[in-house]
PDB file of C-alpha atoms in Angstrom:
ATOM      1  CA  UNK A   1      -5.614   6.241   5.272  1.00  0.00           C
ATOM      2  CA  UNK A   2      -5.351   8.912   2.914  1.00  0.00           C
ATOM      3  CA  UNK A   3      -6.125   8.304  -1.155  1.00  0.00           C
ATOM      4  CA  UNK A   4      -3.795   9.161  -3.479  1.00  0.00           C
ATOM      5  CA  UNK A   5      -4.879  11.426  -5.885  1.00  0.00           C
ATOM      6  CA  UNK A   6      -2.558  12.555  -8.310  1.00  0.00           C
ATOM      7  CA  UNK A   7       0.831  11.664  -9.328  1.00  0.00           C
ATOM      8  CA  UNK A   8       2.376  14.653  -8.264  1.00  0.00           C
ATOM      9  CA  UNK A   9       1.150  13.391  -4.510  1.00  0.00           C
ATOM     10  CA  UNK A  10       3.168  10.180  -4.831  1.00  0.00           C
ATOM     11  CA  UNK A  11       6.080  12.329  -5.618  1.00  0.00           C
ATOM     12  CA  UNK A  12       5.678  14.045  -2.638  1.00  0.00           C
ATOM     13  CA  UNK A  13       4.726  11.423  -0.596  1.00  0.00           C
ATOM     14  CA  UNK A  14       7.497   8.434  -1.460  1.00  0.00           C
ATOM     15  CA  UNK A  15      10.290  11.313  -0.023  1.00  0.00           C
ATOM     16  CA  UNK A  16       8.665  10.689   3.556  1.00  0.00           C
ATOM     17  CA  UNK A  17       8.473   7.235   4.958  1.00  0.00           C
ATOM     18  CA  UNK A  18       4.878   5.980   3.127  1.00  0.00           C
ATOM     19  CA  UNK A  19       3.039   2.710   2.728  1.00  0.00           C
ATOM     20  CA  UNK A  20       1.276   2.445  -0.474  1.00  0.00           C
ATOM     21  CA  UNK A  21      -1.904   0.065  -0.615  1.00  0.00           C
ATOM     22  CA  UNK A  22      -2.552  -0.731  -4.076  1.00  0.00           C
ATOM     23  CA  UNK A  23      -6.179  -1.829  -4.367  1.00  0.00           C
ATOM     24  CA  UNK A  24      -9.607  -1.657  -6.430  1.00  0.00           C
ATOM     25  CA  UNK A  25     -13.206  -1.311  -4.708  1.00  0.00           C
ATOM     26  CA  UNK A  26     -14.258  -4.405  -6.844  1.00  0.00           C
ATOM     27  CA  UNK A  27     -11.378  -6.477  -5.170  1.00  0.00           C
ATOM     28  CA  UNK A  28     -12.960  -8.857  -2.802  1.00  0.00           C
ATOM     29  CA  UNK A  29      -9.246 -10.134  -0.894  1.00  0.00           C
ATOM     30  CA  UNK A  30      -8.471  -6.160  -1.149  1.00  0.00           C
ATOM     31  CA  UNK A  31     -12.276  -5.544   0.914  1.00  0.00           C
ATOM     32  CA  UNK A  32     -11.189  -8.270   3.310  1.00  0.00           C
ATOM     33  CA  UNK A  33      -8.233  -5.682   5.183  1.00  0.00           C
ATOM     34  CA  UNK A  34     -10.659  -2.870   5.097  1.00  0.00           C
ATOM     35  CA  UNK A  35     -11.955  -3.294   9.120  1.00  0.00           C
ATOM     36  CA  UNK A  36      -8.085  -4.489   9.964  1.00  0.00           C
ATOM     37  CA  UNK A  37      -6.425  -1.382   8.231  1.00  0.00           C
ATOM     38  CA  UNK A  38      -7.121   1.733  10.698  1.00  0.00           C
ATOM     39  CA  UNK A  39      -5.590  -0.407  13.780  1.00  0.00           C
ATOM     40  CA  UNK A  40      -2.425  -1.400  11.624  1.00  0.00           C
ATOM     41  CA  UNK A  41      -1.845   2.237  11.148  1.00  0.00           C
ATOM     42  CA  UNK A  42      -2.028   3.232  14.649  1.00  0.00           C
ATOM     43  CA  UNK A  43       0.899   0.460  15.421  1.00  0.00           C
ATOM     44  CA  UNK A  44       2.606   1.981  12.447  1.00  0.00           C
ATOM     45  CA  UNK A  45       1.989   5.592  13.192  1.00  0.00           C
ATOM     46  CA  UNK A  46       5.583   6.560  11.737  1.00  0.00           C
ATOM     47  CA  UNK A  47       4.451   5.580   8.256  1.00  0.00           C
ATOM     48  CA  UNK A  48       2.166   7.761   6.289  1.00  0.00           C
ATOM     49  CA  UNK A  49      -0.651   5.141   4.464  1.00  0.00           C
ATOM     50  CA  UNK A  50      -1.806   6.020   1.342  1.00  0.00           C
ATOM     51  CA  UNK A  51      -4.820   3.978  -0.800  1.00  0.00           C
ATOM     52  CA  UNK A  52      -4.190   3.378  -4.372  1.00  0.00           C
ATOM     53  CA  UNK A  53      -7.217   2.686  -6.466  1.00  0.00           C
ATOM     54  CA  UNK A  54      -5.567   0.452  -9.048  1.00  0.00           C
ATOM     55  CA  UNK A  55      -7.905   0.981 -11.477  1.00  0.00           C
ATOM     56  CA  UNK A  56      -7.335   4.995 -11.384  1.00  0.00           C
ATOM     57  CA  UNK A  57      -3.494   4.583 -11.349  1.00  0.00           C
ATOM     58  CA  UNK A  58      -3.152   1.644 -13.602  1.00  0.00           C
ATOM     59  CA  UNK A  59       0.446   3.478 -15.328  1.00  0.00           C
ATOM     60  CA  UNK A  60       1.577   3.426 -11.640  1.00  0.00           C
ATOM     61  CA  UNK A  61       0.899   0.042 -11.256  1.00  0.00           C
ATOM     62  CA  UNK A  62       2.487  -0.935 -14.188  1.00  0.00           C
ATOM     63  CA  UNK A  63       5.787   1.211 -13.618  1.00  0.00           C
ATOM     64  CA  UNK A  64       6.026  -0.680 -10.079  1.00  0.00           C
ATOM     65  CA  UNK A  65       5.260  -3.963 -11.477  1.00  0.00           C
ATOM     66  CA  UNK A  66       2.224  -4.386  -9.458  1.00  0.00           C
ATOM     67  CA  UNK A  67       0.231  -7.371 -11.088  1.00  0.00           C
ATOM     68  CA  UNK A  68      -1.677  -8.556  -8.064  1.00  0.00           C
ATOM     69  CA  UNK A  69      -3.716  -6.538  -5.399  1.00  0.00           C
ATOM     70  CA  UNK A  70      -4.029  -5.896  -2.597  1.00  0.00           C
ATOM     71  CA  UNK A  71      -0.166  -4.995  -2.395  1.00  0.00           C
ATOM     72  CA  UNK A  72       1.827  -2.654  -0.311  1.00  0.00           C
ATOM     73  CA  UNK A  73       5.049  -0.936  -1.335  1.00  0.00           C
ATOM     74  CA  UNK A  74       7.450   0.950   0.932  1.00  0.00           C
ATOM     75  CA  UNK A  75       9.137   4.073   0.397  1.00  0.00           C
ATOM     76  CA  UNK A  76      11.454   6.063   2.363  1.00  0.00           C
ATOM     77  CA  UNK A  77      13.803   9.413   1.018  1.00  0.00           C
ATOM     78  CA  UNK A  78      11.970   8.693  -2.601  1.00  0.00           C
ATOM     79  CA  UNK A  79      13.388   5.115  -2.839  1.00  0.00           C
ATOM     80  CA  UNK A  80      11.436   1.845  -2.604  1.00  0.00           C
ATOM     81  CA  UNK A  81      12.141  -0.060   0.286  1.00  0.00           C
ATOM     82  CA  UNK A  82      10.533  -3.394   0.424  1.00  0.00           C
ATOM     83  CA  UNK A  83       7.440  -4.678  -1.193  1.00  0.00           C
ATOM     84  CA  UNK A  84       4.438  -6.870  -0.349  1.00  0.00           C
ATOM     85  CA  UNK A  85       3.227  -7.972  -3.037  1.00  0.00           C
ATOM     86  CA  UNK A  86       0.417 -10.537  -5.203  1.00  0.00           C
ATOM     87  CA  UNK A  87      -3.158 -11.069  -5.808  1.00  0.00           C
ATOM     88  CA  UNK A  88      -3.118 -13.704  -2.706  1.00  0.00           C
ATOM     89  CA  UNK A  89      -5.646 -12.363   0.190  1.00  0.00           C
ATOM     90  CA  UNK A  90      -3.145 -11.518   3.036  1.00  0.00           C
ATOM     91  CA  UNK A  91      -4.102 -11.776   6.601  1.00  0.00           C
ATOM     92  CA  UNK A  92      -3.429  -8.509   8.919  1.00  0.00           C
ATOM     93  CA  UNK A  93      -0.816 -10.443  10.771  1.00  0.00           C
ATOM     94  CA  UNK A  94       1.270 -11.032   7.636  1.00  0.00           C
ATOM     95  CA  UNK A  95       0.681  -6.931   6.849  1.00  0.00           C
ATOM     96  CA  UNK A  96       2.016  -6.460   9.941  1.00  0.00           C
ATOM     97  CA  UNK A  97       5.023  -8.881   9.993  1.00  0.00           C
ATOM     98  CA  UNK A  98       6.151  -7.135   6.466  1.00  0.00           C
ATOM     99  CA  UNK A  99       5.374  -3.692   8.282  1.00  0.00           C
ATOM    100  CA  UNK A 100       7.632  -4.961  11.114  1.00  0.00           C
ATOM    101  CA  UNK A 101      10.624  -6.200   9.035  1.00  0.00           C
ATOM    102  CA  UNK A 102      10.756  -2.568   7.323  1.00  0.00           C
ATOM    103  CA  UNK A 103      12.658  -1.770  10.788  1.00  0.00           C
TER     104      UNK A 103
END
């Protein structure tokens, strides 16, 4: 998974089809899809994943109204597609059921 590291990147990279992960390393539910991650992007391997350290992008955040981590927001031709999002824990099967229903 790449990390996003400036905002001229997440220009770039919402024009292509890209997952955003919106987390924090002091986020225990966000530390839980760590191991689970690399294996969800080799099903996915037509989506570019990017890590967003909430903490370093909090204006970002805010902009996409994301309250809650971890959440993942999908972009394709530099509109939002779909959103999973809130501070619940989420399993990797329900990742990859939202992943699935992006088409």
């Amino acid at each position: 998974m790449k990390q996003l590291s400036t905002m001229a990147e997440y220009t770039e990279a919402k024009e292509s089809k890209s997952i955003f992960m919106f987390s924090a390393t002091w986020c225990g539910d966000c530390r839980f899809l760590d191991p689970f991650m690399p294996e969800i992007e080799q099903k996915f391997e037509n989506w570019t994943f990017y890590y967003v350290d909430r903490d370093e992008f909090m204006q970002l955040a805010q902009e996409l109204d994301i309250f809650g981590i971890p959440s993942f927001v999908a972009f394709e031709n530099g509109k939002e597609i779909d959103r999973y999002v809130g501070r619940e824990r989420k399993t990797p099967e329900q990742v990859e059921a939202f992943l699935n229903g992006l088409g």
